[in-house]
Amino acid sequence: MNPVLHDIILVAGGIGLFLFGMKMMSTGLQTLAGDRLQGILKRATSNRFLAIIVGIIATIALNSSTAVTVMTVSFVNSALMNLTQAIGIIMGANVGTTFSAQLVAFRIDAYAPLFIFVGMVMYLFFKKRKVKNIGSTILGFGILFFGITTMGGPLRELGNNETFTNLLTTFEFPILALLAGFIFTAIVQSSTATTSILVMMYLNGVPIPFETGAYIILGTNIGTSITAVIASIPASRESKRAALFHIMFDIMGSIVFGTLIFIIPAILNWFQSTWPDPARQIAMFHTLYNVATVTLLIPFVPRIARLMERIVPVRPDEVNNKYEKKLIYLDDNDISTPSLAVHNAHLEIHRMGKIANETLALSLESFFENNMDKADRTIENENVINYLNHNISSKLVWINNMSLSDAETERIGKMFKLLSDIERIGDHAENIAEFAITINENKLKFSDNAIEELKTLSETTMNLSSKALNVYEKQKTDNLSEIESLEKEVDKLSLDFAENHIVRLKAGKCEPKSGVIFSDMLVDLERCGDHSKSIAFSVLTENEWKKKRNSK
């Protein structure tokens, strides 16, 4: 085989190992830290400095600015984060992503086989899921650096090849270098990968002028924003603003600093004189460029947020219709990482729960107001609930096959039961709407006492249902005792009103046909109370359930 072709194949294989190891390590880190980091991201305040710090920490912990920015876009889409918070986190993510290039420049690839061995042992020979996830992360780390080792020799050989070095001179034009960084990063969807490979080329003596490397870095920063833009396409207008800021932030930074280093070459000379090692020079340029861009734009975050709102205004006809037969949060673009997939499944199920509760309220209005339009809308909404139940279930099966933590696996398992509970509330709402239609068609009448009892039970059931869904949304256990009390009250009222009904029937105060509907209404509302309690108590872990059962 031609030696040059052989070297090219080895480099390609090394890049493949590097990207695979990075993906494996990033997935492992997200599985280990995803839940905690999501909590930190959601609690990021409107203080722009804190948001930037959170963005830096999250990106270093996940080894992926792409994952952090996509997660941020998702939080904005679900109204868990405002645009100002998102801007701060995205700025921090740009700084945090420089950590990997610094790590590569430390030349620790000699220890790659040790990491591979330790990671493999933990992954293959330990049964505990958490240990296996740690092993997977270490294994990915080792494979990543083994890819660097694999490329080392061939890159040095290619660096001495005249044809190869002549090819590299093509990228000495700033625009071409920037474009190369942008295209490669957009393809691999990771600025970390591009900058790390670039640092690795410098480590192995590939003759790339420092100026060319600097412009490639500027291009990578623009390329990494493409994933966030794609993720925002099916999302809300607020999410689109966050993604737009990301790409504008990177473009503005690249233009400003690209112009500066073109006009003032002394900037690059300073990097070269301060850090003699070419690999460290490019790593430090990557870091300081991002830090400088963030520092430059921090004072203007509120103004930038207002600018994004002007560029992407909210129009009434573009607001998401929550009753549409489509998944809003579980779009395929938003479930590429386990922790984000679980979070979005939670949001989608909560949306379905809100639709079910509002449909139940609508059905009761149709019953008490004798409103056939509301009865028809109830039945239409129930079709949406059935659609969501089927499609969310399909997504949960797919998510369940991802690399999940123990807590995420338990949570996904509960979601299947939650879907059933919510879907049953929709069924009971449909039953009530059908009762309303039957009453209207047959001109049936109820006694005043019967109507008052049904209204009392309906109000208590709706109170329980709304509070239960709120508990699920917040994932807090503080109000579970109140939920339990309300559910017992619904049960008691159902029994009491059933006895009162029998008394009225014997006294001839109630029509038999109306009496059947009254009894069925009691059953439907009582069952809704049971399902609502089940929804609320899903926030308890398996261990918390055991403690609760043992305490009785």
Coordinates of C-alpha atoms in Angstrom, one line a residue:
M1 CA 0.0 0.0 0.0
N2 CA 1.1 3.5 -0.8
P3 CA 2.7 5.0 2.5
V4 CA 0.8 8.2 2.1
L5 CA -2.5 6.4 1.6
H6 CA -1.7 4.2 4.6
D7 CA -1.1 7.3 6.8
I8 CA -4.3 8.9 5.6
I9 CA -6.3 5.7 6.5
L10 CA -4.7 5.7 10.0
V11 CA -5.5 9.3 10.5
A12 CA -9.1 8.7 9.4
G13 CA -9.3 5.8 11.8
G14 CA -7.8 7.9 14.6
I15 CA -10.4 10.6 14.0
G16 CA -13.1 8.0 14.1
L17 CA -11.8 6.6 17.5
F18 CA -11.5 10.2 18.8
L19 CA -15.1 11.1 17.9
F20 CA -16.5 7.8 19.1
G21 CA -14.6 8.2 22.4
M22 CA -15.8 11.8 22.8
K23 CA -19.4 10.7 22.1
M24 CA -19.1 7.8 24.6
M25 CA -17.6 9.9 27.3
S26 CA -20.2 12.7 26.8
T27 CA -23.1 10.3 26.9
G28 CA -21.7 8.7 30.1
L29 CA -21.2 12.1 31.8
Q30 CA -24.8 13.1 30.8
T31 CA -26.1 9.9 32.3
L32 CA -24.2 10.5 35.5
A33 CA -24.8 14.2 35.9
G34 CA -27.8 15.0 33.7
D35 CA -30.5 15.3 36.4
R36 CA -28.3 17.4 38.7
L37 CA -27.2 19.7 35.9
Q38 CA -30.8 20.1 34.6
G39 CA -31.7 21.2 38.1
I40 CA -28.8 23.7 38.2
L41 CA -29.7 25.0 34.8
K42 CA -33.4 25.5 35.6
R43 CA -32.4 27.4 38.8
A44 CA -30.1 29.8 37.0
T45 CA -31.3 33.2 38.0
S46 CA -31.7 36.3 35.8
N47 CA -28.3 37.4 37.2
R48 CA -26.3 37.2 34.0
F49 CA -23.0 36.5 35.8
L50 CA -24.4 33.4 37.6
A51 CA -26.0 32.2 34.4
I52 CA -22.5 32.4 32.7
I53 CA -20.9 30.5 35.5
V54 CA -23.6 27.8 35.3
G55 CA -23.1 27.5 31.6
I56 CA -19.3 27.1 32.0
I57 CA -19.7 24.4 34.7
A58 CA -22.4 22.5 32.8
T59 CA -20.3 22.4 29.6
I60 CA -17.2 21.2 31.4
A61 CA -19.2 18.5 33.3
L62 CA -21.0 17.3 30.1
N63 CA -17.9 17.8 27.8
S64 CA -20.3 19.3 25.3
S65 CA -21.5 22.9 24.6
T66 CA -23.9 21.5 22.0
A67 CA -25.7 19.4 24.7
V68 CA -25.9 22.4 27.0
T69 CA -27.2 24.8 24.4
V70 CA -29.8 22.3 23.0
M71 CA -30.9 21.7 26.6
T72 CA -31.1 25.4 27.2
V73 CA -33.3 25.9 24.0
S74 CA -35.5 23.1 25.4
F75 CA -35.9 24.8 28.7
V76 CA -36.8 28.1 27.0
N77 CA -39.3 26.3 24.9
S78 CA -41.0 24.9 28.0
A79 CA -41.0 28.3 29.8
L80 CA -38.6 27.0 32.5
M81 CA -36.1 29.6 31.6
N82 CA -36.3 33.1 30.2
L83 CA -34.3 34.6 27.3
T84 CA -31.9 36.5 29.6
Q85 CA -31.0 33.4 31.5
A86 CA -30.5 31.4 28.3
I87 CA -28.2 34.1 26.8
G88 CA -26.0 33.9 29.9
I89 CA -25.8 30.1 29.8
I90 CA -25.0 30.1 26.1
M91 CA -22.2 32.6 26.7
G92 CA -20.8 30.4 29.5
A93 CA -21.1 27.3 27.3
N94 CA -18.8 28.9 24.7
V95 CA -16.1 29.4 27.4
G96 CA -16.6 25.9 29.0
T97 CA -16.1 24.2 25.6
T98 CA -12.5 25.4 25.5
F99 CA -11.6 23.1 28.5
S100 CA -11.2 20.0 26.3
A101 CA -8.7 21.6 24.0
Q102 CA -6.6 22.6 27.0
L103 CA -6.8 19.0 28.3
V104 CA -5.6 17.6 24.9
A105 CA -2.7 20.1 25.0
F106 CA -1.4 18.5 28.2
R107 CA -0.3 15.4 26.2
I108 CA -1.8 12.7 28.5
D109 CA -2.5 10.4 25.6
A110 CA 0.3 8.1 26.8
Y111 CA -2.1 7.0 29.6
A112 CA -4.9 6.1 27.2
P113 CA -4.5 2.3 27.4
L114 CA -4.7 2.5 31.2
F115 CA -8.0 4.4 31.0
I116 CA -9.3 1.9 28.4
F117 CA -8.5 -1.0 30.7
V118 CA -10.0 0.5 33.9
G119 CA -13.1 1.6 32.0
M120 CA -13.6 -1.7 30.4
V121 CA -13.2 -3.6 33.7
M122 CA -15.8 -1.3 35.4
Y123 CA -18.2 -1.6 32.4
L124 CA -18.0 -5.4 31.9
F125 CA -17.5 -6.8 35.4
F126 CA -19.7 -4.6 37.6
K127 CA -23.5 -5.0 37.8
K128 CA -24.3 -1.7 39.5
R129 CA -25.6 0.7 36.8
K130 CA -23.8 3.7 38.3
V131 CA -20.5 1.9 38.2
K132 CA -21.1 0.8 34.6
N133 CA -21.8 4.4 33.6
I134 CA -18.6 5.6 35.3
G135 CA -16.8 2.8 33.5
S136 CA -18.4 3.8 30.2
T137 CA -17.2 7.4 30.7
I138 CA -13.6 6.4 31.6
L139 CA -13.6 4.0 28.6
G140 CA -14.7 6.8 26.3
F141 CA -12.0 9.1 27.7
G142 CA -9.4 6.4 27.0
I143 CA -10.6 5.7 23.5
L144 CA -10.6 9.5 22.8
F145 CA -6.9 9.8 23.7
F146 CA -6.1 6.4 22.1
G147 CA -7.4 8.0 18.9
I148 CA -4.9 10.8 19.4
T149 CA -2.1 8.2 19.8
T150 CA -3.2 6.4 16.6
M151 CA -3.0 9.7 14.6
G152 CA 0.3 10.8 16.1
G153 CA 2.8 8.9 13.9
P154 CA 0.8 9.2 10.6
L155 CA 0.3 13.0 11.1
R156 CA 4.1 13.4 11.7
E157 CA 4.8 11.6 8.5
L158 CA 2.2 13.6 6.5
G159 CA 3.7 16.8 8.0
N160 CA 6.9 15.9 6.1
N161 CA 5.1 15.2 2.9
E162 CA 5.4 18.0 0.4
T163 CA 2.0 17.3 -1.3
F164 CA 0.2 17.4 2.0
T165 CA 1.9 20.6 3.2
N166 CA 1.2 22.3 -0.2
L167 CA -2.5 21.3 0.4
L168 CA -2.5 23.0 3.8
T169 CA -1.3 26.3 2.3
T170 CA -4.7 26.5 0.6
F171 CA -6.2 27.3 4.0
E172 CA -3.8 30.2 4.7
F173 CA -6.4 32.5 3.3
P174 CA -8.4 33.7 6.4
I175 CA -11.9 33.2 4.8
L176 CA -11.1 29.7 3.7
A177 CA -9.7 28.7 7.1
L178 CA -12.7 30.1 8.8
L179 CA -15.0 28.3 6.4
A180 CA -13.1 25.0 6.9
G181 CA -13.6 25.3 10.7
F182 CA -17.3 26.1 10.2
I183 CA -18.0 23.2 7.8
F184 CA -16.2 20.5 9.8
T185 CA -17.8 21.6 13.1
A186 CA -21.3 21.7 11.5
I187 CA -20.8 18.2 10.2
V188 CA -19.5 16.6 13.5
Q189 CA -21.8 18.9 15.6
S190 CA -19.0 19.5 18.1
S191 CA -16.6 22.5 18.3
T192 CA -14.8 20.5 21.0
A193 CA -13.9 17.8 18.5
T194 CA -12.7 20.3 15.9
T195 CA -10.5 22.3 18.2
S196 CA -9.1 19.1 19.9
I197 CA -8.2 17.6 16.5
L198 CA -6.5 20.9 15.6
V199 CA -4.5 21.0 18.8
M200 CA -3.6 17.4 18.2
M201 CA -2.2 18.3 14.7
Y202 CA 0.0 20.9 16.3
L203 CA 1.2 18.4 18.9
N204 CA 2.4 16.2 16.1
G205 CA 4.2 18.9 14.2
V206 CA 1.8 19.4 11.3
P207 CA 3.0 22.7 9.7
I208 CA -0.2 24.8 10.0
P209 CA 0.5 28.5 10.4
F210 CA -0.8 29.9 13.7
E211 CA -2.8 32.5 11.9
T212 CA -4.6 29.8 9.9
G213 CA -5.3 27.9 13.1
A214 CA -6.8 31.0 14.7
Y215 CA -9.2 31.5 11.9
I216 CA -10.2 27.8 12.0
I217 CA -11.1 28.3 15.7
L218 CA -13.2 31.3 14.8
G219 CA -15.1 29.1 12.2
T220 CA -15.7 26.3 14.8
N221 CA -17.4 28.8 17.1
I222 CA -19.9 29.6 14.4
G223 CA -20.4 25.9 13.3
T224 CA -21.3 24.8 16.8
S225 CA -24.3 27.0 16.9
I226 CA -26.0 25.2 14.0
T227 CA -27.3 22.4 16.2
A228 CA -29.1 24.8 18.5
V229 CA -30.6 26.5 15.4
I230 CA -31.9 23.1 14.2
A231 CA -33.3 22.2 17.6
S232 CA -35.2 25.5 17.7
I233 CA -37.0 25.0 14.4
P234 CA -40.0 23.2 15.8
A235 CA -39.9 25.0 19.1
S236 CA -41.4 28.3 20.4
R237 CA -40.5 31.8 19.3
E238 CA -38.6 32.3 22.6
S239 CA -36.5 29.3 21.7
K240 CA -35.8 30.7 18.3
R241 CA -34.6 33.9 19.9
A242 CA -32.1 31.9 22.1
A243 CA -30.8 30.0 19.1
L244 CA -30.6 33.2 17.0
F245 CA -28.6 34.9 19.8
H246 CA -26.2 31.9 19.8
I247 CA -25.3 32.2 16.1
M248 CA -25.2 36.0 16.2
F249 CA -23.0 35.9 19.3
D250 CA -20.5 33.6 17.5
I251 CA -20.7 35.5 14.2
M252 CA -20.1 38.9 15.9
G253 CA -17.2 37.5 17.9
S254 CA -15.6 36.0 14.8
I255 CA -15.9 39.2 12.8
V256 CA -14.6 41.4 15.6
F257 CA -11.6 39.2 16.5
G258 CA -11.0 38.1 12.9
T259 CA -10.7 41.7 11.9
L260 CA -8.5 42.5 14.9
I261 CA -5.9 39.8 14.2
F262 CA -5.9 40.7 10.5
I263 CA -5.2 44.3 11.2
I264 CA -3.0 43.9 14.3
P265 CA -0.8 40.8 13.8
A266 CA 0.9 41.7 17.1
I267 CA -2.0 39.9 18.9
L268 CA -1.0 36.6 17.4
N269 CA 2.7 37.4 18.0
W270 CA 1.9 37.8 21.7
F271 CA 0.4 34.3 21.9
Q272 CA 3.4 32.8 20.2
S273 CA 5.9 34.6 22.4
T274 CA 3.9 33.9 25.6
W275 CA 3.5 30.1 24.9
P276 CA 6.3 28.5 23.0
D277 CA 4.4 25.2 22.5
P278 CA 2.3 25.6 19.3
A279 CA -0.5 23.3 20.7
R280 CA -0.7 25.4 23.8
Q281 CA -0.8 28.6 21.7
I282 CA -3.9 27.4 19.8
A283 CA -5.6 26.1 23.0
M284 CA -5.0 29.4 24.8
F285 CA -6.2 31.4 21.7
H286 CA -9.5 29.4 21.8
T287 CA -9.9 30.1 25.5
L288 CA -9.0 33.7 25.6
Y289 CA -11.0 34.5 22.5
N290 CA -14.2 33.2 24.0
V291 CA -13.5 34.8 27.4
A292 CA -12.9 38.1 25.7
T293 CA -16.0 37.9 23.6
V294 CA -18.1 37.1 26.7
T295 CA -16.5 40.0 28.6
L296 CA -17.2 42.3 25.8
L297 CA -20.9 41.4 25.5
I298 CA -21.8 41.0 29.2
P299 CA -22.9 44.6 29.7
F300 CA -25.2 44.4 26.7
V301 CA -27.2 41.2 27.6
P302 CA -30.5 42.9 28.4
R303 CA -30.2 45.0 25.2
I304 CA -29.4 41.9 23.2
A305 CA -32.4 40.1 24.6
R306 CA -34.6 43.1 23.5
L307 CA -33.0 43.0 20.1
M308 CA -33.8 39.3 19.7
E309 CA -37.4 40.0 20.6
R310 CA -37.6 42.6 17.9
I311 CA -36.0 40.4 15.3
V312 CA -38.2 37.4 16.2
P313 CA -41.5 38.9 17.5
V314 CA -44.3 36.7 18.9
R315 CA -47.4 36.8 16.6
P316 CA -50.8 35.4 17.7
D317 CA -51.0 33.0 14.8
E318 CA -47.7 31.4 15.7
V319 CA -48.4 30.5 19.3
N320 CA -48.4 26.7 19.8
N321 CA -51.9 25.2 20.0
K322 CA -51.7 22.9 23.0
Y323 CA -54.7 20.9 21.6
E324 CA -52.9 20.0 18.4
K325 CA -52.4 16.4 17.5
K326 CA -48.6 16.6 17.7
L327 CA -45.8 16.2 20.1
I328 CA -44.3 19.5 21.1
Y329 CA -41.5 18.5 23.5
L330 CA -40.6 15.0 22.2
D331 CA -39.5 16.1 18.7
D332 CA -36.7 13.8 17.5
N333 CA -34.3 16.8 17.4
D334 CA -34.8 17.3 21.2
I335 CA -34.2 13.8 22.5
S336 CA -30.6 13.1 21.4
T337 CA -29.3 12.9 25.0
P338 CA -30.8 10.7 27.8
S339 CA -31.3 13.4 30.5
L340 CA -32.9 15.8 28.0
A341 CA -35.1 13.0 26.6
V342 CA -36.4 12.2 30.1
H343 CA -37.0 15.8 30.9
N344 CA -38.9 16.4 27.7
A345 CA -41.0 13.3 28.3
H346 CA -41.9 14.8 31.6
L347 CA -43.0 18.1 29.9
E348 CA -45.0 16.2 27.3
I349 CA -46.8 14.1 29.9
H350 CA -47.5 17.3 31.9
R351 CA -49.0 18.9 28.8
M352 CA -51.2 15.8 28.3
G353 CA -52.3 16.0 31.9
K354 CA -53.3 19.7 31.5
I355 CA -55.3 18.8 28.5
A356 CA -57.0 16.0 30.4
N357 CA -57.8 18.2 33.4
E358 CA -59.2 21.0 31.2
T359 CA -61.2 18.5 29.2
L360 CA -62.7 17.1 32.5
A361 CA -63.6 20.7 33.5
L362 CA -65.1 21.3 30.0
S363 CA -67.2 18.1 30.3
L364 CA -68.6 19.1 33.7
E365 CA -69.5 22.6 32.2
S366 CA -71.3 20.8 29.3
F367 CA -73.2 18.7 31.9
F368 CA -74.3 21.5 34.2
E369 CA -74.9 24.1 31.5
N370 CA -76.6 21.7 29.1
N371 CA -74.0 23.0 26.5
M372 CA -73.7 20.7 23.5
D373 CA -70.9 22.7 22.0
K374 CA -68.7 22.0 25.0
A375 CA -69.7 18.4 25.0
D376 CA -68.5 18.1 21.3
R377 CA -65.3 19.9 22.2
T378 CA -64.8 17.5 25.1
I379 CA -65.0 14.5 22.7
E380 CA -62.6 16.2 20.3
N381 CA -60.1 16.8 23.1
E382 CA -60.3 13.2 24.2
N383 CA -59.2 12.2 20.7
V384 CA -56.1 14.4 21.2
I385 CA -55.4 12.7 24.6
N386 CA -55.6 9.3 22.9
Y387 CA -53.2 10.5 20.2
L388 CA -50.7 11.8 22.8
N389 CA -51.0 8.6 24.8
H390 CA -50.1 6.4 21.8
N391 CA -47.3 8.6 20.5
I392 CA -45.7 9.4 23.9
S393 CA -45.8 5.7 24.7
S394 CA -43.8 5.0 21.5
K395 CA -41.3 7.6 22.4
L396 CA -40.9 6.2 26.0
V397 CA -40.1 2.8 24.6
W398 CA -37.3 4.4 22.5
I399 CA -36.0 6.5 25.4
N400 CA -36.0 3.4 27.7
N401 CA -33.5 1.8 25.4
M402 CA -31.0 4.7 25.8
S403 CA -28.2 4.7 28.4
L404 CA -30.2 5.9 31.4
S405 CA -29.2 6.3 35.1
D406 CA -31.1 4.2 37.7
A407 CA -33.2 7.3 38.7
E408 CA -34.1 7.9 35.0
T409 CA -34.9 4.3 34.4
E410 CA -37.3 4.3 37.4
R411 CA -38.8 7.6 36.2
I412 CA -39.5 6.3 32.7
G413 CA -41.1 3.2 34.1
K414 CA -43.5 5.3 36.1
M415 CA -44.4 7.4 33.0
F416 CA -46.1 4.4 31.3
K417 CA -48.5 4.2 34.3
L418 CA -48.9 8.0 34.3
L419 CA -50.0 7.9 30.7
S420 CA -52.6 5.3 31.6
D421 CA -53.9 7.4 34.5
I422 CA -54.2 10.6 32.4
E423 CA -55.8 8.7 29.5
R424 CA -58.4 7.3 31.9
I425 CA -59.3 10.8 33.1
G426 CA -59.9 11.7 29.5
D427 CA -62.2 8.7 29.1
H428 CA -64.2 9.7 32.2
A429 CA -64.5 13.2 30.8
E430 CA -65.9 11.8 27.6
N431 CA -68.4 9.7 29.5
I432 CA -69.6 12.8 31.3
A433 CA -69.9 14.7 28.0
E434 CA -72.0 11.8 26.6
F435 CA -74.2 11.9 29.7
A436 CA -74.8 15.6 28.9
I437 CA -75.8 14.7 25.3
T438 CA -78.2 12.0 26.5
I439 CA -79.8 14.4 29.0
N440 CA -80.2 17.0 26.3
E441 CA -81.7 14.5 23.7
N442 CA -84.1 12.9 26.2
K443 CA -85.0 16.1 28.2
L444 CA -84.1 14.4 31.5
K445 CA -84.4 16.2 34.8
F446 CA -82.5 16.0 38.1
S447 CA -83.7 17.1 41.5
D448 CA -82.1 20.2 43.0
N449 CA -80.4 18.1 45.7
A450 CA -78.9 15.8 43.1
I451 CA -77.5 18.7 41.1
E452 CA -76.0 20.3 44.3
E453 CA -74.4 17.0 45.3
L454 CA -72.9 16.5 41.8
K455 CA -71.5 20.1 41.8
T456 CA -70.0 19.5 45.3
L457 CA -68.3 16.3 44.2
S458 CA -67.2 17.9 40.9
E459 CA -65.6 20.8 42.6
T460 CA -63.7 18.6 45.0
T461 CA -62.6 16.3 42.2
M462 CA -61.3 19.2 40.1
N463 CA -59.5 20.6 43.1
L464 CA -57.8 17.3 43.7
S465 CA -57.0 16.9 40.0
S466 CA -55.4 20.3 39.6
K467 CA -53.3 20.0 42.8
A468 CA -52.2 16.5 41.8
L469 CA -51.0 17.7 38.4
N470 CA -49.2 20.6 40.1
V471 CA -47.3 18.1 42.3
Y472 CA -46.3 16.1 39.3
E473 CA -45.1 19.2 37.4
K474 CA -43.0 20.5 40.3
Q475 CA -41.9 17.0 41.4
K476 CA -42.3 18.0 45.1
T477 CA -43.7 15.8 47.8
D478 CA -44.8 18.6 50.2
N479 CA -48.5 18.4 49.3
L480 CA -49.0 14.7 49.2
S481 CA -50.8 14.6 52.5
E482 CA -53.3 17.2 51.2
I483 CA -53.8 15.1 48.0
E484 CA -54.4 12.0 50.1
S485 CA -57.0 13.9 52.3
L486 CA -58.8 15.2 49.2
E487 CA -58.9 11.7 47.6
K488 CA -60.5 10.3 50.8
E489 CA -63.0 13.2 50.8
V490 CA -64.0 12.4 47.2
D491 CA -64.5 8.7 48.2
K492 CA -66.6 9.7 51.2
L493 CA -68.7 12.2 49.2
S494 CA -69.3 9.5 46.5
L495 CA -70.6 7.0 49.1
D496 CA -72.7 9.5 51.0
F497 CA -74.3 10.9 47.8
A498 CA -74.9 7.3 46.5
E499 CA -76.9 6.6 49.7
N500 CA -78.8 9.9 49.4
H501 CA -79.6 8.9 45.9
I502 CA -81.2 5.6 47.0
V503 CA -83.3 7.5 49.5
R504 CA -84.5 9.8 46.8
L505 CA -85.3 6.9 44.5
K506 CA -87.4 5.2 47.2
A507 CA -89.2 8.5 47.8
G508 CA -90.0 8.9 44.1
K509 CA -88.1 12.2 43.9
C510 CA -85.8 11.1 41.1
E511 CA -86.5 9.7 37.7
P512 CA -85.0 6.2 37.1
K513 CA -83.2 7.2 33.9
S514 CA -81.7 10.3 35.5
G515 CA -80.8 8.1 38.5
V516 CA -78.7 5.8 36.4
I517 CA -76.7 8.8 35.0
F518 CA -76.4 10.2 38.5
S519 CA -74.8 6.9 39.8
D520 CA -72.5 6.7 36.8
M521 CA -71.4 10.3 37.3
L522 CA -70.5 9.4 40.9
V523 CA -68.4 6.5 39.7
D524 CA -66.6 8.6 36.9
L525 CA -65.7 11.4 39.4
E526 CA -64.6 9.0 42.1
R527 CA -62.3 7.2 39.5
C528 CA -60.9 10.5 38.4
G529 CA -60.0 11.1 42.0
D530 CA -58.2 7.8 42.2
H531 CA -56.2 8.5 39.0
S532 CA -55.3 12.0 40.2
K533 CA -53.9 10.6 43.5
S534 CA -51.9 8.1 41.5
I535 CA -50.5 10.9 39.3
A536 CA -49.4 12.9 42.4
F537 CA -47.9 9.9 44.2
S538 CA -45.7 9.1 41.2
V539 CA -43.2 11.6 42.5
L540 CA -42.2 9.2 45.3
T541 CA -39.2 6.9 44.6
E542 CA -39.5 3.2 45.1
N543 CA -37.7 3.5 48.5
E544 CA -40.0 6.3 49.6
W545 CA -43.0 4.2 48.7
K546 CA -41.7 1.3 50.9
K547 CA -41.2 3.7 53.8
K548 CA -44.7 5.0 53.4
R549 CA -46.2 1.5 53.3
N550 CA -44.2 0.4 56.3
S551 CA -45.3 3.4 58.3
K552 CA -49.0 2.5 58.0

